[in-house]
Short mmCIF file of C-alpha atoms in Angstrom, two decimals:
data_model
loop_
_atom_site.label_atom_id
_atom_site.label_comp_id
_atom_site.label_asym_id
_atom_site.label_seq_id
_atom_site.Cartn_x
_atom_site.Cartn_y
_atom_site.Cartn_z
CA MET A 886 111.50 246.05 74.47
CA ALA A 887 113.31 248.24 76.94
CA ASN A 888 109.86 250.65 77.78
CA SER A 889 108.21 247.13 78.81
CA LEU A 890 110.86 246.01 81.02
CA SER A 891 110.67 249.53 82.63
CA GLN A 892 107.18 249.81 83.45
CA THR A 893 106.98 246.03 84.93
CA ASN A 894 110.17 246.93 87.16
CA PRO A 895 109.64 250.35 88.91
CA PRO A 896 112.84 252.04 89.37
CA ARG A 897 114.64 250.55 92.77
CA GLN A 898 114.09 252.85 95.94
CA LYS A 899 117.46 254.29 97.53
CA ARG A 900 118.04 253.54 100.90
CA TRP A 901 121.34 255.92 101.79
CA VAL A 902 123.09 254.21 104.74
CA PHE A 903 126.88 254.25 106.53
CA VAL A 904 128.96 251.01 106.84
CA MET A 905 131.73 252.40 109.76
CA GLU A 906 134.99 250.37 110.57
CA PRO A 907 135.69 251.27 113.49
CA ASP A 908 139.22 249.49 113.46
CA ARG A 909 139.96 252.21 110.91
CA CYS A 910 139.10 255.38 113.13
CA ILE A 911 142.32 257.40 114.61
CA ASP A 912 140.05 259.62 116.26
CA CYS A 913 141.57 262.64 114.10
CA GLU A 914 138.25 263.90 114.01
CA ALA A 915 137.86 265.52 110.95
CA CYS A 916 134.73 264.22 110.35
CA MET A 917 133.62 266.30 113.00
CA VAL A 918 135.27 269.84 111.30
CA SER A 919 134.00 268.51 108.26
CA CYS A 920 130.59 268.12 109.04
CA SER A 921 130.51 271.37 111.56
CA VAL A 922 132.07 274.17 108.72
CA GLU A 923 129.86 272.21 105.86
CA ASN A 924 126.49 272.31 107.89
CA GLN A 925 127.12 275.31 110.02
CA VAL A 926 126.81 273.73 113.51
CA PRO A 927 127.12 276.61 115.83
CA LEU A 928 130.75 276.04 118.51
CA GLY A 929 129.69 273.76 121.29
CA ASN A 930 127.67 271.46 119.22
CA HIS A 931 128.32 268.41 116.80
CA ARG A 932 126.48 266.47 114.42
CA ASN A 933 128.65 263.56 114.49
CA TRP A 934 130.95 262.58 117.17
CA ILE A 935 133.74 259.85 118.22
CA ASN A 936 133.46 257.42 120.98
CA HIS A 937 135.85 255.69 122.88
CA LYS A 938 135.23 252.02 123.84
CA GLU A 939 137.66 250.73 126.20
CA SER A 940 138.41 246.75 126.13
CA GLY A 941 140.82 244.21 127.80
CA THR A 942 142.61 244.20 131.41
CA PHE A 943 146.15 245.56 132.23
CA PRO A 944 148.71 244.92 130.42
CA ASN A 945 146.21 244.09 127.64
CA LEU A 946 144.45 247.13 126.97
CA GLY A 947 142.83 248.67 123.97
CA LEU A 948 141.01 251.11 122.80
CA THR A 949 138.28 251.52 119.78
CA PHE A 950 137.53 254.64 118.45
CA MET A 951 133.46 254.29 117.29
CA PRO A 952 132.06 257.17 114.70
CA GLU A 953 128.50 257.80 115.27
CA ASN A 954 126.12 260.06 114.21
CA CYS A 955 121.50 260.27 113.83
CA GLN A 956 121.25 256.86 112.78
CA HIS A 957 118.24 257.40 110.62
CA CYS A 958 116.20 254.80 111.30
CA ASP A 959 113.68 252.72 109.73
CA ASN A 960 111.86 253.20 112.71
CA PRO A 961 112.41 256.36 114.09
CA PRO A 962 111.47 257.08 117.29
CA CYS A 963 112.00 260.97 117.21
CA GLU A 964 109.46 261.18 114.52
CA ARG A 965 106.56 259.20 116.26
CA VAL A 966 106.47 261.88 119.21
CA CYS A 967 106.85 264.75 117.62
CA PRO A 968 103.59 266.80 117.86
CA THR A 969 104.12 269.27 114.82
CA GLY A 970 105.70 266.78 112.32
CA ALA A 971 108.83 268.26 112.45
CA THR A 972 110.48 265.78 112.37
CA TYR A 973 109.76 263.16 109.08
CA ARG A 974 111.07 260.62 106.92
CA ARG A 975 111.82 260.57 103.36
CA ASP A 976 111.49 258.02 100.61
CA ASP A 977 115.43 257.32 100.83
CA GLY A 978 114.94 256.76 104.65
CA LEU A 979 116.76 260.34 105.64
CA VAL A 980 115.03 261.57 108.80
CA LEU A 981 115.34 265.11 108.65
CA ILE A 982 113.55 268.18 110.83
CA ASP A 983 111.53 270.89 108.91
CA TYR A 984 113.26 273.88 110.74
CA ASP A 985 109.95 275.87 110.77
CA LYS A 986 107.84 273.47 112.42
CA CYS A 987 109.98 272.91 115.35
CA ILE A 988 109.02 274.26 118.47
CA GLY A 989 111.70 272.97 120.51
CA CYS A 990 109.97 270.98 122.81
CA LYS A 991 112.45 268.05 123.25
CA TYR A 992 110.69 265.28 122.79
CA CYS A 993 112.74 264.02 119.71
CA MET A 994 115.94 263.92 122.27
CA MET A 995 114.30 262.21 124.80
CA ALA A 996 112.98 259.89 122.40
CA CYS A 997 116.43 259.50 120.67
CA PRO A 998 118.31 256.24 122.42
CA TYR A 999 121.45 257.26 120.41
CA ASP A 1000 121.62 261.03 121.96
CA ALA A 1001 122.00 262.32 118.09
CA ARG A 1002 120.22 265.96 118.77
CA TYR A 1003 120.97 268.86 120.42
CA VAL A 1004 119.28 272.70 120.56
CA ASN A 1005 120.43 274.89 117.39
CA GLU A 1006 120.14 278.29 119.48
CA GLU A 1007 120.92 280.29 115.96
CA LYS A 1008 117.65 278.17 114.75
CA GLN A 1009 115.71 278.04 117.88
CA ALA A 1010 114.96 274.47 117.01
CA VAL A 1011 116.40 270.99 117.71
CA ASP A 1012 119.04 269.71 115.12
CA LYS A 1013 120.99 266.51 114.13
CA CYS A 1014 122.84 264.98 110.92
CA THR A 1015 121.00 265.00 107.66
CA PHE A 1016 123.48 263.02 105.89
CA CYS A 1017 124.57 265.92 104.28
CA VAL A 1018 121.38 266.34 102.60
CA HIS A 1019 122.04 269.06 100.11
CA ARG A 1020 124.95 267.26 99.01
CA LEU A 1021 123.23 264.02 98.63
CA ASP A 1022 120.95 265.74 96.45
CA ALA A 1023 123.85 267.09 94.30
CA GLY A 1024 125.30 263.70 93.62
CA LEU A 1025 127.85 264.00 96.28
CA PRO A 1026 128.82 262.09 99.36
CA PRO A 1027 128.60 263.72 103.13
CA ALA A 1028 131.29 265.79 104.35
CA CYS A 1029 132.57 263.28 106.47
CA VAL A 1030 132.72 260.50 103.97
CA GLU A 1031 135.34 262.70 102.08
CA THR A 1032 137.26 263.99 104.97
CA CYS A 1033 137.66 260.64 107.12
CA VAL A 1034 141.38 260.59 107.17
CA GLY A 1035 141.55 256.16 107.66
CA GLY A 1036 138.76 255.42 105.66
CA ALA A 1037 136.62 254.80 108.08
CA ARG A 1038 133.12 255.90 107.29
CA HIS A 1039 131.84 254.52 104.13
CA PHE A 1040 128.42 255.79 102.57
CA GLY A 1041 126.26 254.52 99.82
CA ASP A 1042 122.81 252.72 98.81
CA ILE A 1043 122.15 249.71 100.77
CA ASN A 1044 119.58 249.05 97.98
CA ASP A 1045 122.13 248.63 95.29
CA PRO A 1046 123.97 245.55 95.03
CA THR A 1047 126.74 247.25 93.19
CA SER A 1048 127.64 249.77 95.79
CA GLU A 1049 129.96 249.88 97.86
CA VAL A 1050 128.25 249.64 101.78
CA SER A 1051 126.22 246.86 99.99
CA LYS A 1052 129.21 244.58 98.94
CA MET A 1053 131.41 245.20 102.26
CA LEU A 1054 127.88 243.49 104.31
CA ALA A 1055 127.66 241.06 102.05
CA THR A 1056 131.28 240.12 102.89
CA HIS A 1057 132.03 240.61 106.66
CA ASP A 1058 130.35 240.37 109.53
CA TYR A 1059 128.46 243.90 111.33
CA TYR A 1060 126.37 244.64 113.69
CA GLN A 1061 123.94 247.59 114.56
CA LEU A 1062 123.85 249.95 117.82
CA TYR A 1063 120.71 249.19 120.02
CA GLU A 1064 119.22 247.26 117.40
CA GLU A 1065 117.17 245.47 119.92
CA ALA A 1066 115.41 248.97 120.39
CA GLY A 1067 113.57 247.83 116.93
CA THR A 1068 114.67 251.50 115.48
CA GLY A 1069 116.16 249.79 112.38
CA PRO A 1070 119.37 252.09 112.59
CA ALA A 1071 120.76 252.87 108.78
CA ILE A 1072 124.52 252.81 110.28
CA TYR A 1073 126.16 249.45 109.85
CA TYR A 1074 129.63 248.40 111.94
CA ILE A 1075 131.92 246.31 110.45
CA ARG A 1076 133.18 243.89 113.43
CA GLY A 1077 136.99 243.79 113.93
#
């Protein structure tokens, strides 16, 4: 009986996503440091960052910290403009770069509405966040998630209804950055 079930119900495809809680980010930059160390990012560059969002009027001012990185879009404009196929999308949604195919034309950098790419002079190629693909393939979470002091970064498979990210999105109001661009970003932000 179990064999017939597995034949009629193919294995569910994973789709990796981040769920960010900006209200929990304390701008400690531990995510940036751990990412740089884990991925050997050259000094002066970052695969993730914290934007500061000011709100209110004096004397009622507010400041929110927005953790960001590559959005690993469902419809990535960076992939569409890459003339060599260096930028590609895996079945699990990760948008990656084949550094051997990258010619450094920077079309992908211009196409990205999230400004998530930079030129890695050491690799002589464009670079960006990979969701720590080497860690994911080994069954580990991205380095930035493990080191997030405030617990603002959550990571998992959105197609698994029992995952933390699925449960969070089912119970919280959320938004995505520039979703009107039609990119289908894989990062969700919980509204405060």
